Amino acid sequence: MCGVFGIRSEGRDVSRLAYFGLFALQHRGQESAGIAVSDGGRLTVVRDMGLVAQVFNEEQLQALPGEVAIGHTRYSTTGANRWANAQPLVHHGRTRTVALGHNGNLVNVEELRAELLGDGVALASGSDSEIIAALIARDPAPLVEAVAHAMGRLEGAYSVTAVSEDTLVAFRDPFGFRPLTIGRIGGEDWVVASETCALDLIGAEVVRDVRPGEIVWVDADNLQAAQALPAGRNALCIFEHVYLARPDSRVGGVEVHGARVRMGERLAREAPVEADLVIGVPDSGTPAAIGFSKASGIPFNEGLIKNRYVAR
């Protein structure tokens, strides 16, 4: 899972917008949260264990001025659930400093880690995300080229927001395993987020998805994009529509709630049953149960109630 967010704006409160963006993406990770802000190239990061509202308060947000902000909510898959692996991670390399948030899993981590350690690069966490930041931070090429070089070395799933040199960067693996969407506020400021629900909350218009294998970057000269790697077959994880994504998001251009209802309708046709009631397991299973009921004619009702006050 994990949720990533990024924004660049000369006039808006980017840390506050990042906070609300992460609040909308809280369902993608409840273990830790963080925001990194660049103020004229000077990076400041606040990250800690816990939910977004537990990590940040008004005083902290006011202490995070800048033009670029990225944020992350973490659900651990690689690396232990501890503070050192909370994101955004910051890596100080020979060429540049990079703050980075990553959703996905790399499958060639050990090979890359051994290479970096052999080259004298110090790694502070057990996360595969730091490998990405380290590859970019040590590369002597210009920032966008360094990102493209790193993408060429990575194997696996990655949707990433990063900030370096006062530039917001977002990129996605060539198969598009994990979602990443571009939005715009007021026709002038660019935003990227894991899901469209984060753009909705901050009043951003959805523009398009980051394409598989694409780099998008936003600096003082506006948004630019380049195809760093050839796109592979479309391999967006089906579990986004089944479970991970929020029902009001559009993932891959498809509204999640509607997709779940249609899955239930399809299931009723493929696996018909004799039953008195259709009962969903809240919350992601409820739309599918409604669809099953609609297609089968079996009444839908609630049988399981989720406690809203105990998190997961």
Tab-separated table of C-alpha atoms in Angstrom:
chain	number	residue	atom	x	y	z
A	1	MET	CA	0.000	0.000	0.000
A	2	CYS	CA	1.465	3.409	1.077
A	3	GLY	CA	0.298	6.818	-0.104
A	4	VAL	CA	2.476	9.458	-1.758
A	5	PHE	CA	1.787	13.142	-2.400
A	6	GLY	CA	3.661	16.088	-3.873
A	7	ILE	CA	3.008	19.760	-4.640
A	8	ARG	CA	4.931	22.776	-5.933
A	9	SER	CA	3.564	26.288	-5.448
A	10	GLU	CA	5.083	29.738	-5.061
A	11	GLY	CA	2.070	31.198	-3.271
A	12	ARG	CA	0.214	28.445	-1.441
A	13	ASP	CA	0.887	26.835	1.941
A	14	VAL	CA	2.384	23.628	0.552
A	15	SER	CA	2.884	21.867	3.887
A	16	ARG	CA	-0.761	22.382	4.836
A	17	LEU	CA	-1.947	21.121	1.453
A	18	ALA	CA	0.365	18.116	1.838
A	19	TYR	CA	-1.177	17.475	5.259
A	20	PHE	CA	-4.699	17.388	3.822
A	21	GLY	CA	-3.507	15.300	0.876
A	22	LEU	CA	-2.059	12.743	3.277
A	23	PHE	CA	-5.230	12.863	5.364
A	24	ALA	CA	-7.138	11.731	2.261
A	25	LEU	CA	-4.571	8.967	1.692
A	26	GLN	CA	-4.562	7.727	5.292
A	27	HIS	CA	-6.257	4.471	4.244
A	28	ARG	CA	-3.110	3.527	2.281
A	29	GLY	CA	-0.917	3.426	5.390
A	30	GLN	CA	-1.470	3.897	9.118
A	31	GLU	CA	1.972	3.098	10.558
A	32	SER	CA	3.839	6.351	9.974
A	33	ALA	CA	3.478	9.665	8.188
A	34	GLY	CA	5.793	12.435	7.076
A	35	ILE	CA	6.195	15.629	5.079
A	36	ALA	CA	9.389	17.026	3.515
A	37	VAL	CA	9.492	20.675	2.419
A	38	SER	CA	12.035	22.506	0.262
A	39	ASP	CA	12.411	26.219	0.979
A	40	GLY	CA	14.750	27.658	-1.624
A	41	GLY	CA	16.543	24.308	-1.791
A	42	ARG	CA	16.818	23.858	2.008
A	43	LEU	CA	15.108	20.601	2.996
A	44	THR	CA	13.170	20.158	6.235
A	45	VAL	CA	11.504	16.856	7.121
A	46	VAL	CA	9.020	15.924	9.846
A	47	ARG	CA	8.140	12.228	10.080
A	48	ASP	CA	7.048	9.976	12.901
A	49	MET	CA	5.151	6.841	13.788
A	50	GLY	CA	1.373	7.145	13.897
A	51	LEU	CA	-1.507	8.585	11.918
A	52	VAL	CA	-1.287	11.881	10.041
A	53	ALA	CA	-3.280	13.754	12.699
A	54	GLN	CA	-1.037	12.319	15.433
A	55	VAL	CA	2.230	13.247	13.713
A	56	PHE	CA	1.347	16.830	12.743
A	57	ASN	CA	-0.121	19.794	14.569
A	58	GLU	CA	-0.658	23.445	13.694
A	59	GLU	CA	2.689	24.554	15.126
A	60	GLN	CA	4.612	21.998	13.061
A	61	LEU	CA	2.838	22.919	9.842
A	62	GLN	CA	3.580	26.613	10.366
A	63	ALA	CA	7.261	25.702	10.802
A	64	LEU	CA	7.372	24.073	7.350
A	65	PRO	CA	7.410	26.953	4.825
A	66	GLY	CA	8.582	26.397	1.271
A	67	GLU	CA	7.730	26.013	-2.395
A	68	VAL	CA	7.780	22.217	-2.664
A	69	ALA	CA	6.323	19.593	-0.335
A	70	ILE	CA	6.087	15.824	-0.565
A	71	GLY	CA	4.327	13.511	1.852
A	72	HIS	CA	3.952	9.828	2.657
A	73	THR	CA	1.739	7.485	4.670
A	74	ARG	CA	3.391	4.115	5.253
A	75	TYR	CA	2.218	0.526	5.299
A	76	SER	CA	5.391	-1.512	5.759
A	77	THR	CA	6.208	-4.253	3.265
A	78	THR	CA	10.007	-3.965	3.031
A	79	GLY	CA	11.808	-2.844	6.198
A	80	ALA	CA	10.558	-3.063	9.765
A	81	ASN	CA	7.821	-0.905	11.232
A	82	ARG	CA	10.128	1.576	13.006
A	83	TRP	CA	11.012	5.263	12.865
A	84	ALA	CA	14.133	4.817	10.714
A	85	ASN	CA	11.927	3.514	7.893
A	86	ALA	CA	9.301	6.271	8.120
A	87	GLN	CA	9.116	8.417	5.005
A	88	PRO	CA	9.870	10.729	3.299
A	89	LEU	CA	13.423	9.423	3.568
A	90	VAL	CA	16.287	11.892	3.122
A	91	HIS	CA	19.574	10.852	1.568
A	92	HIS	CA	22.626	13.114	1.382
A	93	GLY	CA	24.700	11.991	-1.600
A	94	ARG	CA	27.853	13.120	-3.322
A	95	THR	CA	25.908	15.135	-5.888
A	96	ARG	CA	22.687	16.195	-4.192
A	97	THR	CA	20.308	15.688	-1.290
A	98	VAL	CA	17.074	13.845	-2.079
A	99	ALA	CA	13.888	13.492	-0.037
A	100	LEU	CA	11.685	10.698	-1.341
A	101	GLY	CA	8.415	8.871	-0.726
A	102	HIS	CA	7.791	5.497	-2.378
A	103	ASN	CA	4.799	3.241	-2.900
A	104	GLY	CA	5.749	-0.221	-4.147
A	105	ASN	CA	8.304	-2.991	-3.750
A	106	LEU	CA	11.641	-3.520	-5.477
A	107	VAL	CA	12.771	-7.078	-6.199
A	108	ASN	CA	16.489	-6.440	-6.823
A	109	VAL	CA	17.185	-4.671	-3.530
A	110	GLU	CA	20.046	-6.879	-2.333
A	111	GLU	CA	22.014	-6.459	-5.541
A	112	LEU	CA	21.638	-2.662	-5.475
A	113	ARG	CA	22.332	-2.450	-1.731
A	114	ALA	CA	25.576	-4.415	-2.130
A	115	GLU	CA	26.639	-2.156	-4.982
A	116	LEU	CA	25.954	1.023	-3.004
A	117	LEU	CA	27.701	-0.230	0.121
A	118	GLY	CA	30.677	-1.330	-1.978
A	119	ASP	CA	30.833	2.199	-3.377
A	120	GLY	CA	31.045	3.649	0.130
A	121	VAL	CA	27.428	4.865	0.265
A	122	ALA	CA	26.038	4.863	3.815
A	123	LEU	CA	22.473	3.558	4.173
A	124	ALA	CA	20.503	4.437	7.300
A	125	SER	CA	17.423	2.215	6.907
A	126	GLY	CA	16.305	-1.237	5.862
A	127	SER	CA	13.856	0.185	3.344
A	128	ASP	CA	14.084	-0.411	-0.395
A	129	SER	CA	12.981	3.209	-0.808
A	130	GLU	CA	16.341	4.517	0.406
A	131	ILE	CA	18.021	2.578	-2.408
A	132	ILE	CA	16.133	4.718	-4.930
A	133	ALA	CA	17.104	7.950	-3.174
A	134	ALA	CA	20.755	6.861	-2.903
A	135	LEU	CA	21.003	6.035	-6.605
A	136	ILE	CA	19.686	9.494	-7.515
A	137	ALA	CA	21.755	11.337	-4.911
A	138	ARG	CA	25.126	9.913	-5.991
A	139	ASP	CA	24.629	10.301	-9.757
A	140	PRO	CA	26.682	13.214	-11.193
A	141	ALA	CA	24.206	13.733	-14.058
A	142	PRO	CA	21.553	16.490	-13.925
A	143	LEU	CA	18.601	15.638	-11.677
A	144	VAL	CA	16.138	14.357	-14.286
A	145	GLU	CA	18.835	12.289	-16.003
A	146	ALA	CA	19.863	10.875	-12.625
A	147	VAL	CA	16.261	9.823	-11.998
A	148	ALA	CA	16.101	8.171	-15.424
A	149	HIS	CA	19.379	6.333	-14.743
A	150	ALA	CA	18.006	5.102	-11.407
A	151	MET	CA	14.767	3.919	-13.020
A	152	GLY	CA	16.834	1.867	-15.447
A	153	ARG	CA	18.378	0.013	-12.496
A	154	LEU	CA	15.175	-0.660	-10.555
A	155	GLU	CA	13.138	-3.844	-10.866
A	156	GLY	CA	9.691	-4.055	-9.337
A	157	ALA	CA	6.930	-1.648	-8.401
A	158	TYR	CA	7.496	2.029	-7.689
A	159	SER	CA	5.353	5.138	-7.735
A	160	VAL	CA	7.515	7.893	-6.271
A	161	THR	CA	7.347	11.551	-5.314
A	162	ALA	CA	10.668	13.240	-4.542
A	163	VAL	CA	12.145	16.685	-4.026
A	164	SER	CA	15.700	17.786	-4.779
A	165	GLU	CA	17.232	21.074	-5.921
A	166	ASP	CA	13.859	22.789	-5.253
A	167	THR	CA	12.264	20.597	-7.936
A	168	LEU	CA	9.304	18.289	-7.468
A	169	VAL	CA	9.805	14.961	-9.249
A	170	ALA	CA	7.366	12.078	-9.722
A	171	PHE	CA	7.973	8.824	-11.563
A	172	ARG	CA	6.413	5.419	-12.067
A	173	ASP	CA	7.659	1.955	-12.996
A	174	PRO	CA	7.193	0.848	-16.632
A	175	PHE	CA	4.361	-1.553	-15.757
A	176	GLY	CA	2.357	0.974	-13.729
A	177	PHE	CA	1.841	-1.425	-10.839
A	178	ARG	CA	0.852	1.329	-8.398
A	179	PRO	CA	-1.303	4.398	-9.173
A	180	LEU	CA	0.017	7.967	-9.491
A	181	THR	CA	-2.078	10.908	-10.673
A	182	ILE	CA	-1.338	14.498	-11.727
A	183	GLY	CA	-3.612	17.391	-10.716
A	184	ARG	CA	-3.625	21.165	-10.876
A	185	ILE	CA	-4.924	23.837	-8.499
A	186	GLY	CA	-6.264	27.047	-9.955
A	187	GLY	CA	-4.704	26.386	-13.327
A	188	GLU	CA	-1.240	27.211	-12.013
A	189	ASP	CA	0.109	24.882	-9.307
A	190	TRP	CA	0.854	21.211	-9.951
A	191	VAL	CA	0.095	18.303	-7.621
A	192	VAL	CA	0.782	14.546	-7.758
A	193	ALA	CA	-0.852	11.940	-5.547
A	194	SER	CA	-1.459	8.220	-5.280
A	195	GLU	CA	-5.207	8.689	-5.701
A	196	THR	CA	-7.592	11.296	-7.043
A	197	CYS	CA	-9.366	11.528	-3.657
A	198	ALA	CA	-6.342	13.512	-2.383
A	199	LEU	CA	-6.695	15.961	-5.271
A	200	ASP	CA	-10.424	16.348	-4.590
A	201	LEU	CA	-9.853	17.284	-0.955
A	202	ILE	CA	-7.478	20.160	-1.746
A	203	GLY	CA	-9.533	21.498	-4.656
A	204	ALA	CA	-7.247	20.272	-7.423
A	205	GLU	CA	-8.478	19.321	-10.879
A	206	VAL	CA	-7.467	15.873	-12.089
A	207	VAL	CA	-5.326	16.210	-15.232
A	208	ARG	CA	-4.076	12.693	-16.017
A	209	ASP	CA	-2.166	9.715	-14.632
A	210	VAL	CA	1.609	9.609	-14.637
A	211	ARG	CA	2.254	7.167	-17.452
A	212	PRO	CA	4.128	3.919	-16.797
A	213	GLY	CA	7.869	4.558	-17.202
A	214	GLU	CA	7.387	8.345	-17.183
A	215	ILE	CA	9.164	11.083	-15.195
A	216	VAL	CA	7.262	14.268	-14.391
A	217	TRP	CA	9.028	17.231	-12.838
A	218	VAL	CA	7.905	20.677	-11.726
A	219	ASP	CA	10.320	23.569	-11.256
A	220	ALA	CA	10.055	27.331	-11.713
A	221	ASP	CA	9.510	26.689	-15.443
A	222	ASN	CA	6.255	24.742	-14.982
A	223	LEU	CA	5.533	21.011	-15.407
A	224	GLN	CA	7.572	18.922	-17.810
A	225	ALA	CA	7.505	15.214	-18.584
A	226	ALA	CA	9.687	12.639	-20.319
A	227	GLN	CA	9.335	8.943	-21.072
A	228	ALA	CA	12.371	7.506	-19.278
A	229	LEU	CA	11.606	3.831	-19.939
A	230	PRO	CA	9.415	2.147	-22.554
A	231	ALA	CA	6.051	1.258	-21.077
A	232	GLY	CA	5.512	-2.461	-20.526
A	233	ARG	CA	2.177	-4.231	-20.550
A	234	ASN	CA	-0.367	-2.476	-18.345
A	235	ALA	CA	-0.086	-4.281	-15.006
A	236	LEU	CA	-1.982	-2.023	-12.596
A	237	CYS	CA	-2.556	-4.133	-9.478
A	238	ILE	CA	-6.173	-5.365	-9.515
A	239	PHE	CA	-6.190	-5.187	-5.709
A	240	GLU	CA	-6.367	-1.388	-6.008
A	241	HIS	CA	-9.910	-1.787	-7.304
A	242	VAL	CA	-10.746	-4.724	-5.050
A	243	TYR	CA	-9.492	-3.350	-1.729
A	244	LEU	CA	-6.702	-0.770	-1.516
A	245	ALA	CA	-8.100	2.373	-3.121
A	246	ARG	CA	-10.739	4.655	-1.653
A	247	PRO	CA	-14.151	4.136	-3.310
A	248	ASP	CA	-14.410	7.780	-4.434
A	249	SER	CA	-11.065	7.651	-6.277
A	250	ARG	CA	-10.564	7.039	-9.977
A	251	VAL	CA	-7.723	4.581	-10.554
A	252	GLY	CA	-6.553	4.051	-14.110
A	253	GLY	CA	-9.480	6.228	-15.195
A	254	VAL	CA	-12.047	3.930	-13.554
A	255	GLU	CA	-14.164	4.949	-10.565
A	256	VAL	CA	-13.414	2.469	-7.770
A	257	HIS	CA	-16.915	2.247	-6.256
A	258	GLY	CA	-18.498	1.498	-9.626
A	259	ALA	CA	-15.839	-1.123	-10.375
A	260	ARG	CA	-16.580	-2.889	-7.086
A	261	VAL	CA	-20.311	-2.913	-7.785
A	262	ARG	CA	-19.684	-4.420	-11.230
A	263	MET	CA	-17.405	-7.054	-9.670
A	264	GLY	CA	-20.291	-8.093	-7.429
A	265	GLU	CA	-22.640	-8.267	-10.410
A	266	ARG	CA	-20.140	-10.415	-12.307
A	267	LEU	CA	-19.669	-12.694	-9.299
A	268	ALA	CA	-23.416	-13.257	-9.077
A	269	ARG	CA	-23.437	-14.443	-12.687
A	270	GLU	CA	-20.308	-16.598	-12.389
A	271	ALA	CA	-21.024	-18.115	-8.948
A	272	PRO	CA	-24.791	-18.069	-8.295
A	273	VAL	CA	-26.034	-19.250	-4.907
A	274	GLU	CA	-29.310	-19.809	-3.070
A	275	ALA	CA	-29.353	-17.477	-0.071
A	276	ASP	CA	-31.604	-15.283	2.054
A	277	LEU	CA	-29.361	-12.213	2.252
A	278	VAL	CA	-26.250	-10.717	0.714
A	279	ILE	CA	-24.008	-9.259	3.426
A	280	GLY	CA	-20.818	-7.360	2.672
A	281	VAL	CA	-17.686	-7.192	4.787
A	282	PRO	CA	-17.201	-3.446	5.305
A	283	ASP	CA	-15.978	-1.327	3.890
A	284	SER	CA	-14.437	-2.397	0.588
A	285	GLY	CA	-16.708	-5.446	0.255
A	286	THR	CA	-19.956	-3.498	0.610
A	287	PRO	CA	-20.188	-2.179	-2.984
A	288	ALA	CA	-19.525	-5.696	-4.316
A	289	ALA	CA	-22.288	-7.041	-2.074
A	290	ILE	CA	-24.657	-4.390	-3.440
A	291	GLY	CA	-23.735	-5.452	-6.978
A	292	PHE	CA	-24.228	-9.143	-6.139
A	293	SER	CA	-27.651	-8.340	-4.681
A	294	LYS	CA	-28.625	-6.268	-7.702
A	295	ALA	CA	-27.682	-8.973	-10.203
A	296	SER	CA	-29.016	-11.935	-8.219
A	297	GLY	CA	-32.216	-10.447	-6.820
A	298	ILE	CA	-31.224	-11.585	-3.312
A	299	PRO	CA	-31.839	-8.768	-0.792
A	300	PHE	CA	-28.862	-6.844	0.571
A	301	ASN	CA	-28.591	-5.955	4.236
A	302	GLU	CA	-25.958	-5.114	6.818
A	303	GLY	CA	-24.816	-7.925	9.064
A	304	LEU	CA	-21.367	-6.717	10.058
A	305	ILE	CA	-20.731	-3.245	11.470
A	306	LYS	CA	-17.258	-1.720	11.507
A	307	ASN	CA	-16.127	0.048	14.680
A	308	ARG	CA	-15.098	3.510	13.445
A	309	TYR	CA	-13.086	4.373	16.547
A	310	VAL	CA	-10.396	1.697	16.739
A	311	ALA	CA	-8.589	2.301	13.422
A	312	ARG	CA	-7.751	-1.056	11.826
